Each structure stands twice: as C-alpha cells, then as structure tokens.
Tab-separated table of C-alpha atoms (C1' of nucleotides) in Angstrom:
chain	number	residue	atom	x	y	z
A	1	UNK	CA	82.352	106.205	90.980
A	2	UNK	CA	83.584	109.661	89.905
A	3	UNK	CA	80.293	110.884	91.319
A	4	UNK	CA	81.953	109.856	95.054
A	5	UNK	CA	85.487	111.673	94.457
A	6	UNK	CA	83.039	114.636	92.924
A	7	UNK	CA	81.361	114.527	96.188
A	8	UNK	CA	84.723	114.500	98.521
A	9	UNK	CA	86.295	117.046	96.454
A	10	UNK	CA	83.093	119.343	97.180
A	11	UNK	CA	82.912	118.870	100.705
A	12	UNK	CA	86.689	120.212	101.338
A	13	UNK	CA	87.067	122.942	98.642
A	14	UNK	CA	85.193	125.395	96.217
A	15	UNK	CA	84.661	123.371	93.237
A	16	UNK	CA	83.070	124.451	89.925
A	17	UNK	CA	81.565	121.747	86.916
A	18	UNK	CA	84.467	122.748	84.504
A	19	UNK	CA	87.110	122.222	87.276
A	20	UNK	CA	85.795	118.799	87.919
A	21	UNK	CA	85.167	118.061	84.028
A	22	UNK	CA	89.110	118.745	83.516
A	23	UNK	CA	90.151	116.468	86.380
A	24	UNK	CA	87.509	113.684	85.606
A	25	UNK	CA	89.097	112.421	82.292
A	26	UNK	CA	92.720	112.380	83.901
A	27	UNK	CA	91.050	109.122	86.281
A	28	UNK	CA	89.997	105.811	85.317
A	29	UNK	CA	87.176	103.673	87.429
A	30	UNK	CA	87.898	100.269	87.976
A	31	UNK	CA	87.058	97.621	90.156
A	32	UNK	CA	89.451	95.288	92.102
A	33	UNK	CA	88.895	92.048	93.478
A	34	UNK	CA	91.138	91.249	96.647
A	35	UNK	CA	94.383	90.911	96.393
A	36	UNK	CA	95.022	92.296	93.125
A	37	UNK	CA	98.757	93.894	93.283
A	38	UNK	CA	98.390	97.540	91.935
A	39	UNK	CA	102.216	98.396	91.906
A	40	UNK	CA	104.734	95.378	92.428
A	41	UNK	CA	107.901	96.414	94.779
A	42	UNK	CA	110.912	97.104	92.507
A	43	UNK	CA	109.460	97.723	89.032
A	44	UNK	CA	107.540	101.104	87.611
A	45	UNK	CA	104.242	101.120	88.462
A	46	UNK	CA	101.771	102.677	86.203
A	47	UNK	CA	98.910	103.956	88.702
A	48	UNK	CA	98.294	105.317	91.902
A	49	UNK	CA	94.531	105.079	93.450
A	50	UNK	CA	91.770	107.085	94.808
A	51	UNK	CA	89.636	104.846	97.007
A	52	UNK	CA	85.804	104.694	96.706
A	53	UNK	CA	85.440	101.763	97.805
A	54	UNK	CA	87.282	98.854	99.872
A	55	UNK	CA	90.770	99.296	101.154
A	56	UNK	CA	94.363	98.915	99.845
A	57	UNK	CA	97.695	99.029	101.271
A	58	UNK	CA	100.972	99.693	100.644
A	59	UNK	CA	103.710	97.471	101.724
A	60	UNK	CA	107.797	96.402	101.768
A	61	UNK	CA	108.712	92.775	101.745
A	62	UNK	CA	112.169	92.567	103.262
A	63	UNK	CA	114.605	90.276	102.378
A	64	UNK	CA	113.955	87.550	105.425
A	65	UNK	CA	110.455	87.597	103.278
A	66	UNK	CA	108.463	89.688	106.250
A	67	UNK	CA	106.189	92.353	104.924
A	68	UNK	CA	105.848	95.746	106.378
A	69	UNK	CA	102.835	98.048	106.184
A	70	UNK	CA	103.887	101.459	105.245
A	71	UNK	CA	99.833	102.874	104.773
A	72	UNK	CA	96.246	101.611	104.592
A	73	UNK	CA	93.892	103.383	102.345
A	74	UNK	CA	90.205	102.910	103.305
A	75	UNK	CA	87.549	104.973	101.557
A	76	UNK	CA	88.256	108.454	100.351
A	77	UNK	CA	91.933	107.715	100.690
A	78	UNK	CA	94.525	108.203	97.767
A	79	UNK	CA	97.492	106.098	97.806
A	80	UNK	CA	100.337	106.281	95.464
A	81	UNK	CA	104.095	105.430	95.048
A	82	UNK	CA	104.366	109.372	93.941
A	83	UNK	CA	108.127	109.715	93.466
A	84	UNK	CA	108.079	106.988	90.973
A	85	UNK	CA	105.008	107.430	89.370
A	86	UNK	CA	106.656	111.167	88.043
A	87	UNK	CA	110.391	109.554	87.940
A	88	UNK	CA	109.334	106.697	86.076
A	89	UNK	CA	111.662	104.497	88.274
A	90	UNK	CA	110.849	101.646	90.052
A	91	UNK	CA	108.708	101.556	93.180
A	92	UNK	CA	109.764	101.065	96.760
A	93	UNK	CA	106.791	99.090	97.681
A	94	UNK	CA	103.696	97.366	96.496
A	95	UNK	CA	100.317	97.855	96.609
A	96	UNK	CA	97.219	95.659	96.594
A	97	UNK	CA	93.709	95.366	97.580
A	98	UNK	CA	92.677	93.979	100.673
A	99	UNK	CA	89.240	93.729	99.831
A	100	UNK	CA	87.151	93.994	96.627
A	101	UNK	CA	87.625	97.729	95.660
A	102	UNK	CA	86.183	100.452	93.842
A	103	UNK	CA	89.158	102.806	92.857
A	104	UNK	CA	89.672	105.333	90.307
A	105	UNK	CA	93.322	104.962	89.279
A	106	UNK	CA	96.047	107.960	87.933
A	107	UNK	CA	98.826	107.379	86.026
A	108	UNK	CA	101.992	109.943	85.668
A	109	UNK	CA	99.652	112.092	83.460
A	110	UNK	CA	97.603	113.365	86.524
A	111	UNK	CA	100.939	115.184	88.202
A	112	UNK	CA	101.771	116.581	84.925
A	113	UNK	CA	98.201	117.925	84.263
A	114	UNK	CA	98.095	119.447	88.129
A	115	UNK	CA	99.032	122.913	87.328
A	116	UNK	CA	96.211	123.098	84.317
A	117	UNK	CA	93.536	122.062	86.836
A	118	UNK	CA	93.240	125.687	88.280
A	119	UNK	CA	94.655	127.003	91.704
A	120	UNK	CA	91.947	125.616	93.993
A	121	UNK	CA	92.155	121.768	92.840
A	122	UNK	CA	96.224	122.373	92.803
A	123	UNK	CA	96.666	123.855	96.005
A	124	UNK	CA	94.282	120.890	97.329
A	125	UNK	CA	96.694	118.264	96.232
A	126	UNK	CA	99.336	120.151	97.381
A	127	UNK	CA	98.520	120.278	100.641
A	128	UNK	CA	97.452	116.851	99.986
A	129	UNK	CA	101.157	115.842	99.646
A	130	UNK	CA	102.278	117.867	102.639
A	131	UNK	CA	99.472	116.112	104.771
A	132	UNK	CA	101.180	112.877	103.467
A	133	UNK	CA	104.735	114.008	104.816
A	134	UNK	CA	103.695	115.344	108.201
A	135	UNK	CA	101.607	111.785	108.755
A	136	UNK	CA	104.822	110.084	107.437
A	137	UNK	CA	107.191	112.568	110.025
A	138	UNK	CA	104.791	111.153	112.701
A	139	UNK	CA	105.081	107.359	111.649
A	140	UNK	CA	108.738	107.930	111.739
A	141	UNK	CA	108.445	109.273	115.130
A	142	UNK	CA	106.707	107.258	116.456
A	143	UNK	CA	108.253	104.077	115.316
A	144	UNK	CA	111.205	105.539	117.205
A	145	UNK	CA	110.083	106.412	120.461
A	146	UNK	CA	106.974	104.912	121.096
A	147	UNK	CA	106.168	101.611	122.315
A	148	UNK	CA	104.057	98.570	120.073
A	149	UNK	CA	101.489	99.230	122.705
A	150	UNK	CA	101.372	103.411	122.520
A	151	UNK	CA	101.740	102.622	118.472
A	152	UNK	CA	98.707	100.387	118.465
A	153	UNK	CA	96.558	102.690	120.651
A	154	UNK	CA	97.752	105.313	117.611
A	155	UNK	CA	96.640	102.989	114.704
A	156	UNK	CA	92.838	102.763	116.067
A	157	UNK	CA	92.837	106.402	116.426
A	158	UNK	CA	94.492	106.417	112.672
A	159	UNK	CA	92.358	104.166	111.780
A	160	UNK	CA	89.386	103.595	113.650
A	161	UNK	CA	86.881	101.544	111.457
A	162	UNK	CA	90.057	99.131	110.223
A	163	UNK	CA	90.197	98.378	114.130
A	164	UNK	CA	87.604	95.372	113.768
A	165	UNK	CA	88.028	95.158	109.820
A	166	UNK	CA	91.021	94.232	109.070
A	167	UNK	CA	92.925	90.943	110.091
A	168	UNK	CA	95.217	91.006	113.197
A	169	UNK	CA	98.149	90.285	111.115
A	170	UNK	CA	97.978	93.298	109.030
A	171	UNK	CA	97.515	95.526	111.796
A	172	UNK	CA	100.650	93.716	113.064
A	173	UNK	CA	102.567	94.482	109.733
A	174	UNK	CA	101.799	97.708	109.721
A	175	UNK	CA	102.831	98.187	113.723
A	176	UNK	CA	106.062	96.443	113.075
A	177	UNK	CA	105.742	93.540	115.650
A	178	UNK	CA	104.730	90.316	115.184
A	179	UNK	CA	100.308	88.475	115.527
A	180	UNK	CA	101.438	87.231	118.330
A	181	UNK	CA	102.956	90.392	120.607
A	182	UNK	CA	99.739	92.145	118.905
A	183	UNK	CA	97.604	89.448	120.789
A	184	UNK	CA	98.838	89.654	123.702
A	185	UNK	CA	98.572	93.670	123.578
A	186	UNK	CA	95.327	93.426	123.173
A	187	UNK	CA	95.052	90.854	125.839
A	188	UNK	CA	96.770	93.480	127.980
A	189	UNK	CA	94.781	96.289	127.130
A	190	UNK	CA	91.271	93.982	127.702
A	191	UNK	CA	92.262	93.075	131.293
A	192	UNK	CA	92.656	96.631	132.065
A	193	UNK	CA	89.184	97.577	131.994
B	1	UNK	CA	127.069	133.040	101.805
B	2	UNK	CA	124.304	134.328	99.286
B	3	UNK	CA	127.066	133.291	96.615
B	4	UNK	CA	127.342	129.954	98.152
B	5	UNK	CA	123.725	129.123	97.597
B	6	UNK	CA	124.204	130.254	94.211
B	7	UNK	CA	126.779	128.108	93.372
B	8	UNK	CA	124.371	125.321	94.770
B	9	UNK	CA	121.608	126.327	92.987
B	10	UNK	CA	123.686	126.777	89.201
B	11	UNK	CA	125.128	123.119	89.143
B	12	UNK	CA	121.649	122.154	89.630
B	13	UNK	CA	119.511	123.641	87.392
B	14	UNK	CA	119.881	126.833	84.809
B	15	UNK	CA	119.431	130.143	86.411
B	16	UNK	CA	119.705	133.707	85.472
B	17	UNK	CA	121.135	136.687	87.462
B	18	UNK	CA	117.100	138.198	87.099
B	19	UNK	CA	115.838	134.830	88.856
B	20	UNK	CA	118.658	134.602	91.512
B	21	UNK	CA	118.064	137.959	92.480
B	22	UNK	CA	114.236	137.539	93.090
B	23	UNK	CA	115.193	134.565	95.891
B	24	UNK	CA	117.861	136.272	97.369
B	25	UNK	CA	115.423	139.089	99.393
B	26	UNK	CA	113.593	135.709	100.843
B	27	UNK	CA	116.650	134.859	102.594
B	28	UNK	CA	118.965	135.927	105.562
B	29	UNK	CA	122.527	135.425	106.378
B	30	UNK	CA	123.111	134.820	110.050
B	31	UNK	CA	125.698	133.203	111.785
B	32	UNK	CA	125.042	130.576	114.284
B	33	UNK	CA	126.697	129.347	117.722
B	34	UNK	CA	126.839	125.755	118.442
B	35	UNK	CA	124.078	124.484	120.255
B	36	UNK	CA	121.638	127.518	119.200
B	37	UNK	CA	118.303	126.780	118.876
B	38	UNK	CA	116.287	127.462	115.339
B	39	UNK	CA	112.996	126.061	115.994
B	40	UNK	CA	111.426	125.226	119.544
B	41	UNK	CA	109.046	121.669	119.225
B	42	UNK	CA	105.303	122.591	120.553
B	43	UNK	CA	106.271	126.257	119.495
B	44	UNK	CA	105.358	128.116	116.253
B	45	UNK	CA	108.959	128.110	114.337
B	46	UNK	CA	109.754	131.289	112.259
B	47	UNK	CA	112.445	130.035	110.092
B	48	UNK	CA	113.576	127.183	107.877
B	49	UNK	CA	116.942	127.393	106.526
B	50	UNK	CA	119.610	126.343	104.004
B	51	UNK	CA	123.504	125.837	105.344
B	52	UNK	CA	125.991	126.855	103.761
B	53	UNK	CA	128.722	125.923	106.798
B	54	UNK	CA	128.292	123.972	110.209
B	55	UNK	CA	125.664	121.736	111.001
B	56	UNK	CA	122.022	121.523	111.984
B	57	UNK	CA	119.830	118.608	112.838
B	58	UNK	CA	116.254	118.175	113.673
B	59	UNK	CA	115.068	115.857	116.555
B	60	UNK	CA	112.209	115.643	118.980
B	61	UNK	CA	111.948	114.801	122.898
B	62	UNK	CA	109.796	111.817	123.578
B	63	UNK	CA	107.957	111.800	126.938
B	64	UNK	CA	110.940	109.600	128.434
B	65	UNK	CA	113.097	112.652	127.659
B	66	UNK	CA	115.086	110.794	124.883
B	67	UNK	CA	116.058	112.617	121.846
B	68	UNK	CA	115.863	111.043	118.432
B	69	UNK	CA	117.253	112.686	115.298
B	70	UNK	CA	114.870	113.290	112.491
B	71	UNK	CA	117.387	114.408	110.234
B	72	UNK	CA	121.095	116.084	109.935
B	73	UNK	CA	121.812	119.619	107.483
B	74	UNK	CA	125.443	119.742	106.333
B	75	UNK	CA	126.540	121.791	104.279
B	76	UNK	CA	124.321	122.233	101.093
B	77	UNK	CA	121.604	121.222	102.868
B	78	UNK	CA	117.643	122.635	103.587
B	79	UNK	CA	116.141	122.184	107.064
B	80	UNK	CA	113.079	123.601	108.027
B	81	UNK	CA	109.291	122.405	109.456
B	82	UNK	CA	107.419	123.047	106.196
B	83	UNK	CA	104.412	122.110	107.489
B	84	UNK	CA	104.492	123.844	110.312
B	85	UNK	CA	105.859	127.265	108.851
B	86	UNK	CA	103.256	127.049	106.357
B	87	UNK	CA	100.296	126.752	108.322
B	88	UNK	CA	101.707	129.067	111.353
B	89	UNK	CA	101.358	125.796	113.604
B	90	UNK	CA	103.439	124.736	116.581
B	91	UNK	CA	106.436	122.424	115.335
B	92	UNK	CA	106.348	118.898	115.825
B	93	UNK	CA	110.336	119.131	116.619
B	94	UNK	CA	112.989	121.167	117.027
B	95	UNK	CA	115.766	122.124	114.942
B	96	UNK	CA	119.317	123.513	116.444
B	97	UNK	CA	122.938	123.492	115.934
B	98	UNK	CA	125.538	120.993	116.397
B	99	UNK	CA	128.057	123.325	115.662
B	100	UNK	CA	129.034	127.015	114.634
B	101	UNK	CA	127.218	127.443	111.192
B	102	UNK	CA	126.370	129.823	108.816
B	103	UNK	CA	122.932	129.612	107.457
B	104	UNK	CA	120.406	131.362	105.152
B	105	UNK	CA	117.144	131.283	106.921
B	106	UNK	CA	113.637	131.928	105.279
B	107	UNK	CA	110.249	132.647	106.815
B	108	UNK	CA	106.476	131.152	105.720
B	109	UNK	CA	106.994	133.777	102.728
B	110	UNK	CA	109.073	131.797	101.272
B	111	UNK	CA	106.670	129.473	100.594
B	112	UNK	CA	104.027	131.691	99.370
B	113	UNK	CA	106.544	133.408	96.933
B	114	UNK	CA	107.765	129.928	95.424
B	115	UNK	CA	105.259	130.391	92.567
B	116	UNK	CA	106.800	134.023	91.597
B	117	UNK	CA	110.081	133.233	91.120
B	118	UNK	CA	109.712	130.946	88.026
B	119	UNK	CA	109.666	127.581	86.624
B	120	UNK	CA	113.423	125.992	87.360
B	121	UNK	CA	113.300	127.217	90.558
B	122	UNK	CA	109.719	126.285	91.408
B	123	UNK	CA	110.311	123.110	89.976
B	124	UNK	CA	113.536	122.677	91.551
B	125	UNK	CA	111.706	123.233	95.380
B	126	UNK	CA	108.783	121.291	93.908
B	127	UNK	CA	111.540	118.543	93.547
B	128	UNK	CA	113.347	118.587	96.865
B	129	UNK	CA	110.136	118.209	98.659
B	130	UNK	CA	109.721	114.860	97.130
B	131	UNK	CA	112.937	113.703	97.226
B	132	UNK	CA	112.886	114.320	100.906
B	133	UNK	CA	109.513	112.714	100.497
B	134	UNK	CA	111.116	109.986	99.522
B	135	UNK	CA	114.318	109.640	102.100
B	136	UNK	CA	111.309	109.904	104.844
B	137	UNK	CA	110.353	106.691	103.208
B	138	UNK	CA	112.954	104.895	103.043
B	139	UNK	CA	114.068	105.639	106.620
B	140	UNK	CA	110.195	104.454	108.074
B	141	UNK	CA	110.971	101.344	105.757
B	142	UNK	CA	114.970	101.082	106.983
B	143	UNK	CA	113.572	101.293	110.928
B	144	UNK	CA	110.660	98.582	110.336
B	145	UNK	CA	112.929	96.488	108.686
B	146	UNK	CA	116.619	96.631	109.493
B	147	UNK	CA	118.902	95.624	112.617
B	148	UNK	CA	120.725	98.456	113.810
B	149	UNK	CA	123.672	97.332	112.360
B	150	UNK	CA	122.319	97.701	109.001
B	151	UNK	CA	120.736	101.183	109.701
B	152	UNK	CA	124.062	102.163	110.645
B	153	UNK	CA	126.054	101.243	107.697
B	154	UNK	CA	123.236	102.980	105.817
B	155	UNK	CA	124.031	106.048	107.726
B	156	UNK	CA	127.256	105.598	106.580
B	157	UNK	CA	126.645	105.722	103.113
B	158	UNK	CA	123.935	108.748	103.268
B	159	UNK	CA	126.155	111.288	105.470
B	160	UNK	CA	129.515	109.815	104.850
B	161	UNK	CA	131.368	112.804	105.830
B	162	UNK	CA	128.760	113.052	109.356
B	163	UNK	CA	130.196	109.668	110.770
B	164	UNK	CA	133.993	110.790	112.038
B	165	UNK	CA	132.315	114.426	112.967
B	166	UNK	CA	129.555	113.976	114.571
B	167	UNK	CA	129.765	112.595	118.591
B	168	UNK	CA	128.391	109.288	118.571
B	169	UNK	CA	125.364	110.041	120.973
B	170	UNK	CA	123.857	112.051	117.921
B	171	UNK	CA	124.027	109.153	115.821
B	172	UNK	CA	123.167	106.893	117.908
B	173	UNK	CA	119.813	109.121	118.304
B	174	UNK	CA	119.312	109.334	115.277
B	175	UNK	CA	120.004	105.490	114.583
B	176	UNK	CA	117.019	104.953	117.564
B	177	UNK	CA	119.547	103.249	119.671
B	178	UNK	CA	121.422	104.191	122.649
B	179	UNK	CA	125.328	105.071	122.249
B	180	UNK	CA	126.162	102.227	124.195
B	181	UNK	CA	124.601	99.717	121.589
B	182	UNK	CA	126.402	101.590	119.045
B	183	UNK	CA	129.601	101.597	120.534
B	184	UNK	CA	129.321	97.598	120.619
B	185	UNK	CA	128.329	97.756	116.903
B	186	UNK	CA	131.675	99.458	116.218
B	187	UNK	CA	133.334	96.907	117.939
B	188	UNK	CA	131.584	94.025	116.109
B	189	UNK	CA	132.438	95.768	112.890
B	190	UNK	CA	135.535	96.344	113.858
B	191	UNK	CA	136.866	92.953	114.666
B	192	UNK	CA	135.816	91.657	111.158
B	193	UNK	CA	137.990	93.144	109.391
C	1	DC	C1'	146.266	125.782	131.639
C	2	DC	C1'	143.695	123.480	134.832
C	3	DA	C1'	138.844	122.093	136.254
C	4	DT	C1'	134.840	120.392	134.683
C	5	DT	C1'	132.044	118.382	131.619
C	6	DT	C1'	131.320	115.509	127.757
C	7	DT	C1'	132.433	111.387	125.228
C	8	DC	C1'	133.492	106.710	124.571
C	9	DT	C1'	134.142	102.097	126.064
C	10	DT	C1'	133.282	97.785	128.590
C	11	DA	C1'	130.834	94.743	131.818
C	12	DT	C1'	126.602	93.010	134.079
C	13	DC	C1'	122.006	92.371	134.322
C	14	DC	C1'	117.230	93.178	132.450
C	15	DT	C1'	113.170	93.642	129.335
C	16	DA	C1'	110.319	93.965	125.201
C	17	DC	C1'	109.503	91.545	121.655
C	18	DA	C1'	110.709	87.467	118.424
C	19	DT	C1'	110.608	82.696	117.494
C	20	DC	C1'	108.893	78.195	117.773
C	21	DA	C1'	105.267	75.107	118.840
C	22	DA	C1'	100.684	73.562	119.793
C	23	DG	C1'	95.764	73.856	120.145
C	24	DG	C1'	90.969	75.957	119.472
C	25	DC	C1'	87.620	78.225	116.809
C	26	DG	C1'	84.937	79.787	112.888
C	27	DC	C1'	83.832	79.050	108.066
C	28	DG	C1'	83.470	77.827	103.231
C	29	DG	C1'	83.513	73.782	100.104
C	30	DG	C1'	82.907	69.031	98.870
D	1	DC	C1'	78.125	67.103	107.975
D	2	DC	C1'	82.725	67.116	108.599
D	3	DC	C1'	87.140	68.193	106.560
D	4	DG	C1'	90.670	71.477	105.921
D	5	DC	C1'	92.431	75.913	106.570
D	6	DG	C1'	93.035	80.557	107.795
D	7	DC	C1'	93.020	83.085	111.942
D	8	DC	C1'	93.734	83.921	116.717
D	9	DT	C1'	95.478	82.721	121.184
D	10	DT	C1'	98.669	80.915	124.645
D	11	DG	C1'	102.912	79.052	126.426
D	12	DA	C1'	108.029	78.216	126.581
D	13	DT	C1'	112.297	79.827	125.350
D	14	DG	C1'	115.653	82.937	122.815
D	15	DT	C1'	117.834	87.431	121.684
D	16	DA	C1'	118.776	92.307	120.321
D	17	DG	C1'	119.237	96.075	122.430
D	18	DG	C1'	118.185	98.894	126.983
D	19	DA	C1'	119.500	100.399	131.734
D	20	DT	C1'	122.862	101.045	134.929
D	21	DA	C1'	127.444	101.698	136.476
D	22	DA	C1'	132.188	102.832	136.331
D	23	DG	C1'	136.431	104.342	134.523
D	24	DA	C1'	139.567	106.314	130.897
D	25	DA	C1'	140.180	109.855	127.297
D	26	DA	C1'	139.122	114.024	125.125
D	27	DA	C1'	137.078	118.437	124.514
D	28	DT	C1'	135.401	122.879	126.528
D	29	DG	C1'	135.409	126.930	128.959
D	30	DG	C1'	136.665	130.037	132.376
DNA sequence: CCATTTTCTTATCCTACATCAAGGCGCGGG
DNA sequence: CCCGCGCCTTGATGTAGGATAAGAAAATGG
C-alpha cells in the first residue's frame, strides 16, 4: 500500500527514492474492517491515517448521544486528530472506518520527523495543514449562513463519489440535520428537474 | 507597541534581543480608526496583524447580506487570512475594526521569513496555527451541536472581557443568531438567577 | 449640545427543521 | 423461502429561532 501514497505523493510534488525511503518507515499499512474506531473521543489517540483504500470519518457524539460528522476521508485522504496526536492529550472526536480500509497509519513520530524529511515533502504537509484550515474556515461558514439544502448541494461537490456511497444518515450527520429533513431535500431537489 | 509584542512574546517562550530584533523589521505600527477596514472579502488582503490595543474581528457577508463573525482580536491577539496572504489569493472574509486600535501588521513575508528567525519563534507560530486549528474545531463542533444558549455561555468563557464591550449585534453574529434571539437569551438567563 | 443614528428590548407571527410514528423495500441468514 | 432488520420515505405535530415592527435608551458626530 505504500506503493499508492508513493504514487500520490509523485503526482503533486518532486519526489526523489531517498525522500520517499525516509518517510516510508515513519507509516505503518494496515487493514481495517468496518467500523473499527481508530481514535475514541476523549482519550489520546495513537494514529492518524492516510487512506488507500475505503473511507473513514471523523465524528463528535454530543451529550443527547447524536453524532456529528466533522470530515470523511475517502481514498487519498489523510485524516488525523493533529493537535492531540503532537500534545499527547485527549482527542476531540473519534474516528472509524466506514468500510473495510486500507490505511497506512502515523503516530506522533511522523510530526516530529517532518522537518528531517527535506523541504519539498515538508512544505507539502504544510500546506497540507493549511488546506485543512481553509476547508474547515469554509465548513464553519457555511454551517452559519447557508441553508441544509445549499450545504447538501456543497457536500456532493465535496464529495462527489460518497454522494451514492455512503448511507443517507451519515451524509445527514455530517450536514447537521436530521435522515429525515435530508429525505425530503432530496425529494425537493428531484421534483425540480 | 513593538515593546508590547515583546512583552507578549517573552512570557511565552525564551527570546533574545538578536531574535526579537530579526521579527521586528516584519512588522508595522499603525494606528487604526474604528470601523477601518484591514482586509476586503473577494479581494487580495495585504496584511495580517497582531493588536496590541482596540479590537478587530473577522466576518464574512453571506448572499442575504448577513454578517457572521469568524473570529474577535483583543488585545494580544493575531488576525490575519493566512491562507490567503500566503498564496496572494482573494480573502474569503474581511477583517476590520470595532474600535480605535493599535496594531502591528505583517505582509505574505512574514510567512516566508518564519523559518529565518529561529526555532522558539518558529515553533512558537508553528504552535498558534494549530491552536487556532484547534478553536476552528471546536467552534464547527459547538455550532453542530449546541443551542444558542450554550454557544453563548461558551462565548462567555472564551472572550470574557468581549461580552460587556462589545454591542450585542456583533455577538449575536458571531453566535449565528440574530440580536433579537440573543436579547431573549439574556432575559432567560437573567430571570434564573 | 442637540440631532441623528445606533442599540437594545419586547411582542406577534412565521418558517425551517426536529421529533415522533408508521409503513415499505431490499437483503443477508437460518 | 421467509424472517428480521437496517435503511429510506412520508405524514402529523412541535419548537427554536427568524422576520417584522415599534418604542425607549444610549452613543455619535457635527
């Protein structure tokens, strides 16, 4: 599976063998069935995850019990509860596999070892992390101003192959309504064609 | 105000006259009037900045024309569209004053000369960014997942000083309410006491 | 120091979405 | 084959907060 994130890393950034060599033994290949809980909401988790295969998510449970999608993380995504990975302190959310999934996992190591991987690989994870803040500044934003239908019509464009793949009710968690306002959305949105 | 921020910046972390003096040429006094406008949203921002009196907020315009707060900058506090002045792109909101301030503003050099200026202070930037990171986080988390009675009191305890000085149609924005909800809020916390 | 604008409150009515409840459909296991 | 069980839909009703309006109090600026 490192052969995959080899093959990502390649397409978006000058990469030579030696680079790659000195990340490769910093990740660890595993396979997940579904719903296996990576990091569990309010203790230290050990490992964030690049995805090669499958899809994870993280996730709040609030205290009436109702859980709240913060991210997805399909294919070639990474997914992480950074802050306290490198704090050791205990996460803010969980995450778990939604399907089976091939993922090559990173413990607190990986962000200490980031500025011996060489400028290219650092700056790309980096800008990795900004990426991560401006989608999060958007989320926010959204969330704020935008309506469950505009926010839905977002997701697919986030998201377009977990459209069809996912079950409604996730898609719901992650919009912040309810299956059943989702339903009719989409109800909604069918007529009007 | 450059001895302000150095203050700050030496009951946070160990720093020597040599490495003060290599951030202070990144940075520019100015003095603010209320209501003056830092960063334009849709427009390429040229400054991010650190206040040392007043303060700023940052806040977008949905379609609707309604303003929601992304964030408030007391004193002692950074502000600034990293993303944005980074990669010279238009700003996804816009940052002004809420009253007269002074404030050390930097450019997208800033940025670039982080890795110059030394470890505690690299770290120390390499820090904030995830602990703001983090607050981004737990606001997307507090607005899936909390009344606005709860968000509120949480407002209370993050700007605890912001909640008799600020005019309650800015926290109401930045609460995602209207003042008129908030204002019945009050009341309802009010009367149990 | 007065005129004007902003701010806050309160009341009434309205709407997006939640909650509760029931029924249908696809699907894997005995 | 049919039972049970997620999953999705649909309907009826409830509710937090929005929209609108109006008036009193406070701040701002000329």
């Amino acid at each position: 599976m490192l052969v995959h994130l080899k093959n990502y890393l390649q397409a978006k950034l000058p990469l030579s063998e030696a680079q790659f060599d000195a990340l490769a033994p910093l990740l660890l290949p595993r396979h997940l069935a579904r719903q296996q809980v990576l990091v569990q909401q309010g203790e230290v988790g050990r490992y964030g995850a690049f995805v090669t295969q499958g899809c994870l998510r993280s996730y709040v449970v609030d205290k009436k019990g109702k859980e709240h999608v913060l991210q997805f993380a399909p294919e070639n995504w990474w997914i992480a509860d950074q802050y306290g990975l490198i704090h050791h302190e205990p996460a803010l959310f969980s995450i778990d596999t939604l399907e089976e999934s091939q993922v090559l996992l990173f413990g607190p190591d990986f962000y200490q070892q980031l500025p011996q991987l060489g400028p290219p690989l650092q700056t790309f994870f980096y800008e990795l992390q900004q990426n991560s803040m401006q989608a999060m500044q958007k989320r926010l934003i959204a969330t704020l101003s935008a309506t469950a239908e505009e926010r839905y019509l977002d997701f697919i464009r986030t998201y377009p192959s977990l459209a069809q793949r996912l079950p409604l009710r996730l898609i719901a968690a992650y919009l912040g309504i309810t299956p059943e306002s989702l339903s009719r959305i989409r109800k909604e949105l069918a007529g009007h064609r």
